[in-house]
PDB file of C-alpha atoms in Angstrom:
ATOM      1  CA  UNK A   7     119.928  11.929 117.973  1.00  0.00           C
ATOM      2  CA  UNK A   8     117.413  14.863 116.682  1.00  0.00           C
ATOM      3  CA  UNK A   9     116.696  15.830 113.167  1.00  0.00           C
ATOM      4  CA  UNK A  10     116.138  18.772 112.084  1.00  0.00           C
ATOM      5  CA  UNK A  11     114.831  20.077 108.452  1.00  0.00           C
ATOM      6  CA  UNK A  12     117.082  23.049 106.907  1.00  0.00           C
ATOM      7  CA  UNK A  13     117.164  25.017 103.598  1.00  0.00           C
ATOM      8  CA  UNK A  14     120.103  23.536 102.078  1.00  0.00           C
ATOM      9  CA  UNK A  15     122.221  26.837 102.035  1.00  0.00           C
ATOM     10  CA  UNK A  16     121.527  26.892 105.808  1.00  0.00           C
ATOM     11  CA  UNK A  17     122.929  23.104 106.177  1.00  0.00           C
ATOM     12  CA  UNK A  18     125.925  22.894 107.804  1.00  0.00           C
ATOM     13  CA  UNK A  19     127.941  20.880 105.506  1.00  0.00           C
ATOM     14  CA  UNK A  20     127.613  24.233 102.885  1.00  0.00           C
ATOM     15  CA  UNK A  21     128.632  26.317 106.136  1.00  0.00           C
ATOM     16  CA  UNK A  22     132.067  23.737 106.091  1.00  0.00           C
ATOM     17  CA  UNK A  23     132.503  24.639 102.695  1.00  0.00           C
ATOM     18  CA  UNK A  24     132.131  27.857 102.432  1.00  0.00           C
ATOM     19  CA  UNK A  25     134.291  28.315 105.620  1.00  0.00           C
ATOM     20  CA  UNK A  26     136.969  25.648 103.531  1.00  0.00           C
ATOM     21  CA  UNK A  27     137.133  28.354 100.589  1.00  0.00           C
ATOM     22  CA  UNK A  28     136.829  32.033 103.249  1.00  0.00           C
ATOM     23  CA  UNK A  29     140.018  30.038 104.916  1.00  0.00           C
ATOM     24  CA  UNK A  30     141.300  28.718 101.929  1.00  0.00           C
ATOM     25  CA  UNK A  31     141.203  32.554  99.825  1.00  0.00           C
ATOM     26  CA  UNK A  32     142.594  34.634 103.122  1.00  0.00           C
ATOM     27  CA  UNK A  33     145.984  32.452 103.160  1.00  0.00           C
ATOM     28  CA  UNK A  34     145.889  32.038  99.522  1.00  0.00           C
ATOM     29  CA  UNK A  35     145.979  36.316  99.620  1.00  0.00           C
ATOM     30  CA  UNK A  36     148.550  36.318 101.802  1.00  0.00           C
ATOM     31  CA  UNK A  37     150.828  33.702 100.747  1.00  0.00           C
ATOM     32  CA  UNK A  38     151.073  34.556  97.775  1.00  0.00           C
ATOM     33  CA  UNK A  39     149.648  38.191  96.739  1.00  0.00           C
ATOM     34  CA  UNK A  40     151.689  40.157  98.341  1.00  0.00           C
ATOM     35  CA  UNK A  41     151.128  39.314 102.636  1.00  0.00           C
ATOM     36  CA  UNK A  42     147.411  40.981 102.480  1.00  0.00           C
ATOM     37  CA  UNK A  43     144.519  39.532 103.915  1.00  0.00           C
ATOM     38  CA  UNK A  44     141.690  40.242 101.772  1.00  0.00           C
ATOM     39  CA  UNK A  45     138.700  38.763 103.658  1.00  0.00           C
ATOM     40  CA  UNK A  46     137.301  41.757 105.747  1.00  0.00           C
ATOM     41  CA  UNK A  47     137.985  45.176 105.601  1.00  0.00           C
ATOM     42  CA  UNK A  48     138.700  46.074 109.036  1.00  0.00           C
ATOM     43  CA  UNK A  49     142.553  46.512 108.643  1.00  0.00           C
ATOM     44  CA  UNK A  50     142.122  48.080 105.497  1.00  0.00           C
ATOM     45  CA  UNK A  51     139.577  50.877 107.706  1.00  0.00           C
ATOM     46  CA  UNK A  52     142.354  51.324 109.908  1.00  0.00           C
ATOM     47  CA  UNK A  53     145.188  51.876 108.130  1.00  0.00           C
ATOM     48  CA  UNK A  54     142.923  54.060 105.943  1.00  0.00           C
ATOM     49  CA  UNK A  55     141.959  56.232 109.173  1.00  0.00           C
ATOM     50  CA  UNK A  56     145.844  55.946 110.309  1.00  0.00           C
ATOM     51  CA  UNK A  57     147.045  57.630 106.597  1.00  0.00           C
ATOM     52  CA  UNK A  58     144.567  60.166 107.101  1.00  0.00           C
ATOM     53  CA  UNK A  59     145.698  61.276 110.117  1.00  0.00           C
ATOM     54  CA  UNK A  60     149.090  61.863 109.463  1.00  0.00           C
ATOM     55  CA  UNK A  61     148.451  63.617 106.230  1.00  0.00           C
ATOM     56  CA  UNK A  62     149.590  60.918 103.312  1.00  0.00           C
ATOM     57  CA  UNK A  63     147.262  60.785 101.236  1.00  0.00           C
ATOM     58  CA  UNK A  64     148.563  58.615  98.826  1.00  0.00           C
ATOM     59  CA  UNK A  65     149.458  55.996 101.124  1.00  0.00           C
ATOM     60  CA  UNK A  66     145.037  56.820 102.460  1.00  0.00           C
ATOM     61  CA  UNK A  67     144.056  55.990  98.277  1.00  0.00           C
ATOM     62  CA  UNK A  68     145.652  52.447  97.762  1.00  0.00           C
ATOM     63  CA  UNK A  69     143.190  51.233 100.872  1.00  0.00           C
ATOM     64  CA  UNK A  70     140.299  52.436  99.555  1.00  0.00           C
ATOM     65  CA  UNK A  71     139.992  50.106  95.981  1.00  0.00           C
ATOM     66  CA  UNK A  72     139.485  47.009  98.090  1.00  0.00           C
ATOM     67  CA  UNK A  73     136.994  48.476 100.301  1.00  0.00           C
ATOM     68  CA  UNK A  74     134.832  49.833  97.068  1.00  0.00           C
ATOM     69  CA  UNK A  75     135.335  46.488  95.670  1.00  0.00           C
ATOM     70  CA  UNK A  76     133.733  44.708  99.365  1.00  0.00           C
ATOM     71  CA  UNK A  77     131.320  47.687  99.181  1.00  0.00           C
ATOM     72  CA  UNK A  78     130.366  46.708  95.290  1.00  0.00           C
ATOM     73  CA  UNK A  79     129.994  42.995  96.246  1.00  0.00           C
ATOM     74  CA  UNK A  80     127.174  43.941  98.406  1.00  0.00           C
ATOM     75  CA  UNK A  81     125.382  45.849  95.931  1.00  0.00           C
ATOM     76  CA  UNK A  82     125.971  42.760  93.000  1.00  0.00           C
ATOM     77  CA  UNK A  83     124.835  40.211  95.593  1.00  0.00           C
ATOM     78  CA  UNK A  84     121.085  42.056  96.188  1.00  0.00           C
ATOM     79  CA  UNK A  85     120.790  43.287  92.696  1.00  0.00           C
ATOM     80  CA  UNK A  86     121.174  39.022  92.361  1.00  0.00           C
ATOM     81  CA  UNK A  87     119.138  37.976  95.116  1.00  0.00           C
ATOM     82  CA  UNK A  88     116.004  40.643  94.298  1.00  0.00           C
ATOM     83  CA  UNK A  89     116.299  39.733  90.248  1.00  0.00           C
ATOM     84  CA  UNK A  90     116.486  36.054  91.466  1.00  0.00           C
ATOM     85  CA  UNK A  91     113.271  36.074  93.879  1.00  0.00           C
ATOM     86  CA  UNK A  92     111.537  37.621  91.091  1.00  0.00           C
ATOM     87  CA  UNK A  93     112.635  35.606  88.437  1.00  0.00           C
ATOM     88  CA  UNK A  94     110.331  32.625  89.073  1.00  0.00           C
ATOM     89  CA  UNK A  95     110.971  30.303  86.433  1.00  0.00           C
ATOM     90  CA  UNK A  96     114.678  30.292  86.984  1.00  0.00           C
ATOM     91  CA  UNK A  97     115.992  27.040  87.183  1.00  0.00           C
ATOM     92  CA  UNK A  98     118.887  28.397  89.520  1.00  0.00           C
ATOM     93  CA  UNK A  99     118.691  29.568  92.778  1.00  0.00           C
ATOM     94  CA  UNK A 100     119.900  33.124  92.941  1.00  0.00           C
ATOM     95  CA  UNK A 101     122.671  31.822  95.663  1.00  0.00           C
ATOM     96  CA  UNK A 102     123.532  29.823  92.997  1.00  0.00           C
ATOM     97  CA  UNK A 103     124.368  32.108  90.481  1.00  0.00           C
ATOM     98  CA  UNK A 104     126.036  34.046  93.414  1.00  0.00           C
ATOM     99  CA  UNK A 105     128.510  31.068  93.551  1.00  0.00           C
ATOM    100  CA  UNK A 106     128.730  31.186  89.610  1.00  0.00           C
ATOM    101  CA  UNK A 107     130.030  34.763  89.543  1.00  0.00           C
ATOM    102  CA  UNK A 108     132.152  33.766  92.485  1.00  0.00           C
ATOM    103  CA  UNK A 109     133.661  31.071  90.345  1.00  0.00           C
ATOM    104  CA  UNK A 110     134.099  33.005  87.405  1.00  0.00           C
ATOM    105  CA  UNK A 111     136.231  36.016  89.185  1.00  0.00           C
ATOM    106  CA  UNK A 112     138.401  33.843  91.372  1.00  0.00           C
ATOM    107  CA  UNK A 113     139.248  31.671  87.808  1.00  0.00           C
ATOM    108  CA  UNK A 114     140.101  34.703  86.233  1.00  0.00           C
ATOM    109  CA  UNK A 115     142.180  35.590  89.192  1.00  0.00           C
ATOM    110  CA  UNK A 116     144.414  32.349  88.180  1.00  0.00           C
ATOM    111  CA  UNK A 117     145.525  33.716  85.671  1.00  0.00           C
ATOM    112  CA  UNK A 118     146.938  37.105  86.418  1.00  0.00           C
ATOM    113  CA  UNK A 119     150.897  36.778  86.885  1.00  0.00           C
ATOM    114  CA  UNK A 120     152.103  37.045  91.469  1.00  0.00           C
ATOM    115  CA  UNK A 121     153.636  40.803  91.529  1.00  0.00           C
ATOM    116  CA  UNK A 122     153.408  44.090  91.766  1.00  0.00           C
ATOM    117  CA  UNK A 123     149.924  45.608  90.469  1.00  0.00           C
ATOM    118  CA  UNK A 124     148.814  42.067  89.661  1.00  0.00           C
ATOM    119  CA  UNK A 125     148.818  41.353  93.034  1.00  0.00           C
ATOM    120  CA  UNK A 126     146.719  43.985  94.216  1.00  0.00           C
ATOM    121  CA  UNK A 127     144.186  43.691  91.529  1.00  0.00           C
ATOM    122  CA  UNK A 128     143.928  39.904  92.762  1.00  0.00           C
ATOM    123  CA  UNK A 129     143.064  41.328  96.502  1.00  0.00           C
ATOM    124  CA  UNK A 130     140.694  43.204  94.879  1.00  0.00           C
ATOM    125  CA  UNK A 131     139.114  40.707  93.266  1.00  0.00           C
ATOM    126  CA  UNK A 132     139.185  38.516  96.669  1.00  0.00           C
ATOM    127  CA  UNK A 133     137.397  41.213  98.390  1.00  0.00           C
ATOM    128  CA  UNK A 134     134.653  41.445  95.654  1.00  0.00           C
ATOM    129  CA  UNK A 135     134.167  37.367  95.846  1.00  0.00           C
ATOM    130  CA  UNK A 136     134.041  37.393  99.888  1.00  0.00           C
ATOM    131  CA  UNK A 137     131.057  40.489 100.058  1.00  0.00           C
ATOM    132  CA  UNK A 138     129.277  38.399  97.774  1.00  0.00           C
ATOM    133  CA  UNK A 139     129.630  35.146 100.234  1.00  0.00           C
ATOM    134  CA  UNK A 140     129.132  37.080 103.405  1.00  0.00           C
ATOM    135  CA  UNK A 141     125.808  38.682 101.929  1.00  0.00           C
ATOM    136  CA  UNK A 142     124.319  35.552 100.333  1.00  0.00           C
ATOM    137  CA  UNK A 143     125.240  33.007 103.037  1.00  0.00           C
ATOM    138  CA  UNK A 144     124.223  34.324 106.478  1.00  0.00           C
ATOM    139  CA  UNK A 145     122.940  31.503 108.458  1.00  0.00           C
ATOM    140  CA  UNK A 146     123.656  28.273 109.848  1.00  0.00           C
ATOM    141  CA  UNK A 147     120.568  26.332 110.710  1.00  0.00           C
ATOM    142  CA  UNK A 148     119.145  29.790 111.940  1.00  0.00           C
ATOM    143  CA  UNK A 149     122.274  31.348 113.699  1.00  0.00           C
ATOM    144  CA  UNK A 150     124.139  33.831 111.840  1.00  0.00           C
ATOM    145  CA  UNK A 151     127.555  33.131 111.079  1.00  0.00           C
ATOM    146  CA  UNK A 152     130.467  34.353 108.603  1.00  0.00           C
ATOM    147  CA  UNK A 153     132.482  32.602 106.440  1.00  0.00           C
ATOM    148  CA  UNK A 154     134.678  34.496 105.223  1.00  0.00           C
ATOM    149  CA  UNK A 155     136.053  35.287 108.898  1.00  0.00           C
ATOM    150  CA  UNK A 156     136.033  33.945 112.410  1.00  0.00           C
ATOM    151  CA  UNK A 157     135.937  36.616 114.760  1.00  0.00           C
ATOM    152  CA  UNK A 158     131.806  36.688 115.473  1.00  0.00           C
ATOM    153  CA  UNK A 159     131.831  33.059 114.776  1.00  0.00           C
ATOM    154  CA  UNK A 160     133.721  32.497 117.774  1.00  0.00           C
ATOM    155  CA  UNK A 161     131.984  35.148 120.190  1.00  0.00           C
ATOM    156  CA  UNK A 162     128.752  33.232 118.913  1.00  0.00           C
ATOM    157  CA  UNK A 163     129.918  29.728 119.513  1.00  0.00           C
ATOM    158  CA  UNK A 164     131.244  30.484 123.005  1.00  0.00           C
ATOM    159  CA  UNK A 165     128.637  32.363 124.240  1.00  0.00           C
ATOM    160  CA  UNK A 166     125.770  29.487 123.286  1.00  0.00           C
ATOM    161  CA  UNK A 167     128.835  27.247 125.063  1.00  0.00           C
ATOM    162  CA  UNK A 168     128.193  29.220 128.468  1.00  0.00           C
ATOM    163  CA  UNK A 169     124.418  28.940 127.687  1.00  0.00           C
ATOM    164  CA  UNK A 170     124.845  25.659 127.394  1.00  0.00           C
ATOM    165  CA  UNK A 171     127.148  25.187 130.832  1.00  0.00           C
ATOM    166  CA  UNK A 172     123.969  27.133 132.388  1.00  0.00           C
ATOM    167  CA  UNK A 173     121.130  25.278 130.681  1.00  0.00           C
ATOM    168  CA  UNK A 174     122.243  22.268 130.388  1.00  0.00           C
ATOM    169  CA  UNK A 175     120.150  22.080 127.343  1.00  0.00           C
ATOM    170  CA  UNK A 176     121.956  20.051 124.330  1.00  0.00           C
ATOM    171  CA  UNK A 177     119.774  21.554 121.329  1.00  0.00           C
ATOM    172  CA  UNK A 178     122.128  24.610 122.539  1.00  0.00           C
ATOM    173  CA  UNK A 179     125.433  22.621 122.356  1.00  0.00           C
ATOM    174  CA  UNK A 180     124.240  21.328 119.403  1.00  0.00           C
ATOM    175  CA  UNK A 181     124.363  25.230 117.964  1.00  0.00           C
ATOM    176  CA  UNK A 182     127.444  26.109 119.985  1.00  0.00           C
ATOM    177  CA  UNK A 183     129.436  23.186 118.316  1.00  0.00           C
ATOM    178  CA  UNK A 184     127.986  24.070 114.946  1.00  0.00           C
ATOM    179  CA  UNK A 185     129.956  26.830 115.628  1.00  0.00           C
ATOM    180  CA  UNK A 186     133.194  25.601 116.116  1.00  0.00           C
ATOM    181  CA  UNK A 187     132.495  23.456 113.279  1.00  0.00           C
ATOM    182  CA  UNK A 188     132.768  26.495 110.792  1.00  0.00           C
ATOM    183  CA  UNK A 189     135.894  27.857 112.795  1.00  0.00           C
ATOM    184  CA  UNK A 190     137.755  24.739 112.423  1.00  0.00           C
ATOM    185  CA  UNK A 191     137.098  24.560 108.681  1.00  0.00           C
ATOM    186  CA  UNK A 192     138.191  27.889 107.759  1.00  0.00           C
ATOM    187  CA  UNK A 193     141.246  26.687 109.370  1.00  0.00           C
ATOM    188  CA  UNK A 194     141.279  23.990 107.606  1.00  0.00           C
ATOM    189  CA  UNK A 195     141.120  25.745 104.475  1.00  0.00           C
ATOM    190  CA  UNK A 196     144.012  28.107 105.734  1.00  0.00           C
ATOM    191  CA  UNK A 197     145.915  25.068 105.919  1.00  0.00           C
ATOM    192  CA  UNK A 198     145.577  23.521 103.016  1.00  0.00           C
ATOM    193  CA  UNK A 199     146.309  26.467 101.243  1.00  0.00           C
ATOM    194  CA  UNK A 200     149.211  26.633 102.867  1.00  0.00           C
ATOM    195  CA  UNK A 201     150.384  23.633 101.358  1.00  0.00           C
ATOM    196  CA  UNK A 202     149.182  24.081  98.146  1.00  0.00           C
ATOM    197  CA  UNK A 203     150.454  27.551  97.230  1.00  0.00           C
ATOM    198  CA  UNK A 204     154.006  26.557  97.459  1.00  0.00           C
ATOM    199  CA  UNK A 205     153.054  23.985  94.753  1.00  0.00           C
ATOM    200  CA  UNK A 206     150.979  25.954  92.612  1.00  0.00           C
ATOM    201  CA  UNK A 207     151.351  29.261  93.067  1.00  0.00           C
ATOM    202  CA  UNK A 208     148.828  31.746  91.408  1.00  0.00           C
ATOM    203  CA  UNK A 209     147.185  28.890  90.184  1.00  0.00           C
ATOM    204  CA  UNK A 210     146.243  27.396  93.798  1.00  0.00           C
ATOM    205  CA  UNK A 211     143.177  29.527  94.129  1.00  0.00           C
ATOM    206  CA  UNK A 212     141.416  27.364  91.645  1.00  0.00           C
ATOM    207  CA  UNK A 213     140.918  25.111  94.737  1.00  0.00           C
ATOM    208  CA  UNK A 214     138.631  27.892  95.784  1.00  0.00           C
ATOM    209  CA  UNK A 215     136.853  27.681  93.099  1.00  0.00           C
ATOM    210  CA  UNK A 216     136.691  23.797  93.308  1.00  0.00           C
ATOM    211  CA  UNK A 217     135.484  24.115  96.600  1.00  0.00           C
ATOM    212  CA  UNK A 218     132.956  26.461  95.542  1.00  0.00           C
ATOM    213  CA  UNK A 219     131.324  24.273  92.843  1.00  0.00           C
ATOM    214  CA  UNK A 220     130.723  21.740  94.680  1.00  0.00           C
ATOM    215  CA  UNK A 221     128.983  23.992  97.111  1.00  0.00           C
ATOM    216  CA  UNK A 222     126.809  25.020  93.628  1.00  0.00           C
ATOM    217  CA  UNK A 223     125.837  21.706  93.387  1.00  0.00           C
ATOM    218  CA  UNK A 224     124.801  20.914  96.891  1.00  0.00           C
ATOM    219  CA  UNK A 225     122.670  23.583  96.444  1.00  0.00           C
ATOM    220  CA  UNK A 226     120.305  21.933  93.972  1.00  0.00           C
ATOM    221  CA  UNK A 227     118.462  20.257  96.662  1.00  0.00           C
ATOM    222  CA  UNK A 228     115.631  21.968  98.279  1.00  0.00           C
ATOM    223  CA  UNK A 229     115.916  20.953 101.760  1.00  0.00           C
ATOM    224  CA  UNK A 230     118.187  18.633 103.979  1.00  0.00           C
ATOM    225  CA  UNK A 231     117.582  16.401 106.845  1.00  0.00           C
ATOM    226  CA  UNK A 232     120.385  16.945 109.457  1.00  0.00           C
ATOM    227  CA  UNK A 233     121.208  14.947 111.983  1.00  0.00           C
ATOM    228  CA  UNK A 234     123.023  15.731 115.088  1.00  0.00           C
TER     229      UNK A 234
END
Protein backbone atom coordinates (compact mmCIF):
# COMPACT_ATOMS: atom_id res chain seq x y z
CA UNK A 1 0.00 0.00 0.00
CA UNK A 2 1.70 3.50 -1.19
CA UNK A 3 1.35 6.84 0.41
CA UNK A 4 1.23 9.65 -1.07
CA UNK A 5 1.37 13.45 0.39
CA UNK A 6 -1.56 15.83 -1.04
CA UNK A 7 -2.75 19.44 -0.40
CA UNK A 8 -5.78 18.76 1.47
CA UNK A 9 -8.23 20.31 -1.17
CA UNK A 10 -6.58 17.84 -3.60
CA UNK A 11 -7.35 14.76 -1.08
CA UNK A 12 -9.77 12.62 -2.22
CA UNK A 13 -12.05 12.41 0.63
CA UNK A 14 -12.84 16.53 -0.19
CA UNK A 15 -13.22 15.25 -3.95
CA UNK A 16 -16.20 12.67 -2.24
CA UNK A 17 -17.62 15.56 -0.76
CA UNK A 18 -17.73 17.91 -3.00
CA UNK A 19 -19.01 15.32 -5.59
CA UNK A 20 -21.80 14.36 -2.43
CA UNK A 21 -23.06 18.15 -2.59
CA UNK A 22 -22.52 18.69 -7.08
CA UNK A 23 -24.89 15.33 -6.90
CA UNK A 24 -26.74 16.26 -4.07
CA UNK A 25 -27.67 20.25 -5.61
CA UNK A 26 -28.39 18.83 -9.43
CA UNK A 27 -31.36 16.46 -8.08
CA UNK A 28 -32.17 18.83 -5.40
CA UNK A 29 -32.76 21.47 -8.71
CA UNK A 30 -34.65 19.19 -10.34
CA UNK A 31 -36.78 17.64 -7.85
CA UNK A 32 -37.90 20.24 -6.60
CA UNK A 33 -37.26 23.71 -8.57
CA UNK A 34 -39.03 23.25 -11.26
CA UNK A 35 -37.26 19.80 -13.35
CA UNK A 36 -33.95 22.01 -14.22
CA UNK A 37 -30.63 20.86 -13.81
CA UNK A 38 -28.57 23.64 -12.74
CA UNK A 39 -25.03 22.18 -12.60
CA UNK A 40 -23.51 23.00 -16.10
CA UNK A 41 -24.63 25.10 -18.66
CA UNK A 42 -24.52 23.02 -21.62
CA UNK A 43 -28.36 22.50 -22.01
CA UNK A 44 -28.97 25.88 -21.13
CA UNK A 45 -26.30 26.80 -24.47
CA UNK A 46 -28.43 24.73 -26.46
CA UNK A 47 -31.68 25.57 -25.95
CA UNK A 48 -30.35 29.16 -26.01
CA UNK A 49 -28.85 28.51 -29.67
CA UNK A 50 -32.23 26.43 -30.50
CA UNK A 51 -34.57 29.83 -29.47
CA UNK A 52 -32.37 31.79 -31.52
CA UNK A 53 -32.80 30.02 -34.41
CA UNK A 54 -36.29 29.92 -34.70
CA UNK A 55 -36.74 33.53 -33.89
CA UNK A 56 -38.27 33.57 -30.05
CA UNK A 57 -36.57 35.62 -28.41
CA UNK A 58 -38.19 35.60 -25.32
CA UNK A 59 -38.12 32.03 -24.89
CA UNK A 60 -33.63 32.83 -26.02
CA UNK A 61 -33.70 35.57 -22.61
CA UNK A 62 -34.92 33.22 -19.72
CA UNK A 63 -31.60 30.91 -20.61
CA UNK A 64 -29.33 33.43 -20.44
CA UNK A 65 -29.69 34.58 -16.33
CA UNK A 66 -28.27 31.23 -15.31
CA UNK A 67 -25.48 31.28 -17.65
CA UNK A 68 -24.43 35.07 -16.41
CA UNK A 69 -24.87 33.78 -13.01
CA UNK A 70 -22.14 30.45 -13.92
CA UNK A 71 -20.25 33.16 -15.87
CA UNK A 72 -20.24 35.58 -12.53
CA UNK A 73 -19.18 32.63 -10.31
CA UNK A 74 -16.03 32.48 -12.19
CA UNK A 75 -15.20 35.97 -11.89
CA UNK A 76 -16.15 35.92 -7.70
CA UNK A 77 -14.07 32.75 -7.36
CA UNK A 78 -10.55 34.56 -8.84
CA UNK A 79 -11.34 37.92 -7.49
CA UNK A 80 -11.27 35.33 -4.07
CA UNK A 81 -8.47 33.25 -4.89
CA UNK A 82 -6.02 36.42 -6.13
CA UNK A 83 -7.25 38.65 -2.85
CA UNK A 84 -6.66 35.37 -0.86
CA UNK A 85 -2.95 34.56 -2.18
CA UNK A 86 -2.21 38.03 -1.41
CA UNK A 87 -3.72 38.33 1.75
CA UNK A 88 -0.98 36.61 3.78
CA UNK A 89 -2.00 36.83 7.20
CA UNK A 90 -5.40 35.40 6.55
CA UNK A 91 -6.20 32.81 8.78
CA UNK A 92 -8.53 31.19 6.01
CA UNK A 93 -7.62 29.67 3.03
CA UNK A 94 -9.18 31.49 0.13
CA UNK A 95 -10.95 27.93 -0.87
CA UNK A 96 -12.23 28.32 2.30
CA UNK A 97 -13.97 31.35 2.13
CA UNK A 98 -15.03 30.03 -1.37
CA UNK A 99 -17.00 27.33 0.60
CA UNK A 100 -18.26 30.17 3.04
CA UNK A 101 -19.96 32.14 0.27
CA UNK A 102 -21.10 28.80 -1.05
CA UNK A 103 -22.77 28.19 2.26
CA UNK A 104 -24.20 31.41 2.66
CA UNK A 105 -26.15 31.47 -0.95
CA UNK A 106 -27.38 27.91 -0.89
CA UNK A 107 -28.86 28.83 2.99
CA UNK A 108 -30.46 31.66 1.64
CA UNK A 109 -31.78 29.53 -1.11
CA UNK A 110 -33.79 27.55 1.82
CA UNK A 111 -35.68 29.91 2.32
CA UNK A 112 -37.25 31.15 -0.85
CA UNK A 113 -40.88 29.50 -1.22
CA UNK A 114 -40.86 26.06 -4.49
CA UNK A 115 -42.77 27.99 -7.50
CA UNK A 116 -42.89 29.99 -10.13
CA UNK A 117 -40.09 32.87 -10.16
CA UNK A 118 -38.80 31.49 -6.86
CA UNK A 119 -37.83 28.62 -8.50
CA UNK A 120 -35.84 30.04 -11.09
CA UNK A 121 -34.08 32.48 -8.93
CA UNK A 122 -33.05 29.25 -6.83
CA UNK A 123 -31.41 27.73 -10.26
CA UNK A 124 -29.80 30.75 -10.44
CA UNK A 125 -28.41 30.75 -7.38
CA UNK A 126 -27.31 26.89 -7.92
CA UNK A 127 -25.48 27.88 -10.94
CA UNK A 128 -23.60 30.76 -9.12
CA UNK A 129 -22.58 28.14 -6.12
CA UNK A 130 -21.40 25.30 -8.74
CA UNK A 131 -18.88 28.00 -10.96
CA UNK A 132 -17.52 28.79 -7.75
CA UNK A 133 -16.81 24.85 -6.91
CA UNK A 134 -15.74 23.96 -10.38
CA UNK A 135 -13.14 26.97 -10.37
CA UNK A 136 -11.75 26.52 -6.85
CA UNK A 137 -11.61 22.70 -6.74
CA UNK A 138 -9.89 21.37 -9.89
CA UNK A 139 -7.80 18.50 -8.93
CA UNK A 140 -7.72 15.24 -7.43
CA UNK A 141 -4.30 14.24 -6.27
CA UNK A 142 -3.04 15.97 -9.57
CA UNK A 143 -5.76 14.84 -12.15
CA UNK A 144 -8.34 17.24 -12.98
CA UNK A 145 -11.72 16.38 -12.23
CA UNK A 146 -15.31 18.12 -11.79
CA UNK A 147 -17.59 17.98 -9.22
CA UNK A 148 -20.25 19.45 -10.05
CA UNK A 149 -20.69 16.95 -13.14
CA UNK A 150 -19.58 13.58 -14.39
CA UNK A 151 -19.20 13.64 -17.93
CA UNK A 152 -15.07 14.33 -18.11
CA UNK A 153 -14.83 12.49 -14.91
CA UNK A 154 -15.78 9.46 -16.58
CA UNK A 155 -13.81 9.92 -20.01
CA UNK A 156 -10.82 10.50 -17.47
CA UNK A 157 -11.34 7.51 -15.30
CA UNK A 158 -11.78 5.12 -18.24
CA UNK A 159 -9.20 6.17 -20.25
CA UNK A 160 -6.35 5.81 -17.22
CA UNK A 161 -8.54 2.25 -16.92
CA UNK A 162 -7.27 1.25 -20.57
CA UNK A 163 -3.83 2.69 -19.54
CA UNK A 164 -3.91 0.68 -16.90
CA UNK A 165 -5.15 -2.73 -18.95
CA UNK A 166 -1.94 -1.71 -21.18
CA UNK A 167 0.56 -0.88 -18.44
CA UNK A 168 -0.22 -2.91 -16.06
CA UNK A 169 1.01 -0.27 -13.78
CA UNK A 170 -1.27 0.09 -10.44
CA UNK A 171 -0.15 3.81 -9.46
CA UNK A 172 -2.46 4.24 -12.75
CA UNK A 173 -5.43 2.17 -11.39
CA UNK A 174 -4.91 3.79 -8.40
CA UNK A 175 -5.88 7.29 -10.44
CA UNK A 176 -8.41 5.54 -12.66
CA UNK A 177 -10.39 4.31 -9.52
CA UNK A 178 -10.00 7.69 -7.90
CA UNK A 179 -12.05 8.42 -10.59
CA UNK A 180 -14.86 6.38 -10.23
CA UNK A 181 -14.68 7.23 -6.72
CA UNK A 182 -15.97 10.88 -7.43
CA UNK A 183 -18.60 9.44 -10.01
CA UNK A 184 -20.09 7.19 -7.56
CA UNK A 185 -20.43 9.94 -4.95
CA UNK A 186 -22.13 12.43 -6.96
CA UNK A 187 -24.48 9.65 -7.34
CA UNK A 188 -24.64 9.18 -4.16
CA UNK A 189 -25.53 12.59 -3.45
CA UNK A 190 -28.26 12.39 -6.29
CA UNK A 191 -29.66 9.78 -4.26
CA UNK A 192 -29.91 10.96 -1.18
CA UNK A 193 -31.44 13.91 -2.32
CA UNK A 194 -33.81 12.04 -3.74
CA UNK A 195 -34.96 10.87 -0.58
CA UNK A 196 -34.71 13.80 1.26
CA UNK A 197 -36.59 16.32 -0.88
CA UNK A 198 -39.81 14.53 -0.56
CA UNK A 199 -39.30 15.08 3.21
CA UNK A 200 -38.12 18.45 3.27
CA UNK A 201 -38.76 20.14 0.44
CA UNK A 202 -37.09 23.62 -0.17
CA UNK A 203 -35.49 23.13 2.92
CA UNK A 204 -33.45 19.85 1.79
CA UNK A 205 -30.69 21.84 0.21
CA UNK A 206 -29.39 22.72 3.60
CA UNK A 207 -27.83 19.20 3.35
CA UNK A 208 -25.70 20.87 0.75
CA UNK A 209 -24.69 23.16 2.79
CA UNK A 210 -24.00 20.56 5.61
CA UNK A 211 -22.01 18.75 3.34
CA UNK A 212 -20.16 21.71 2.45
CA UNK A 213 -19.04 22.70 5.98
CA UNK A 214 -17.67 19.93 6.76
CA UNK A 215 -15.64 20.12 3.62
CA UNK A 216 -14.61 23.88 5.27
CA UNK A 217 -13.33 22.20 8.02
CA UNK A 218 -11.32 19.48 6.44
CA UNK A 219 -9.73 22.10 4.87
CA UNK A 220 -7.91 23.47 7.92
CA UNK A 221 -5.24 20.99 7.59
CA UNK A 222 -2.31 21.72 5.48
CA UNK A 223 -1.54 18.50 3.97
CA UNK A 224 -2.85 14.79 4.11
CA UNK A 225 -1.24 11.48 4.00
CA UNK A 226 -3.30 9.18 1.67
CA UNK A 227 -3.17 5.86 1.48
CA UNK A 228 -4.19 3.63 -1.27
Amino acid sequence: MTEQRVQTSEALRVGVLLALAGGYLDAYTYLCRGGVFANAETGNMVLLGVKLAAGNWAGAAKYLPPIFAFFLGVLVAEVIRRRGKAAVSSKLHWRQWVLALEIVVLAAAAFLPMGGGWDMAVNWAVSFVCALQVESFRRVHGKAYVTTMCTGNLRSGTELLYQFFQTRDRDILHSALRYYHVILSFIVGAAASGVLAGVLGQWSVLVACALLAVVLVVLSRAEVTTRF
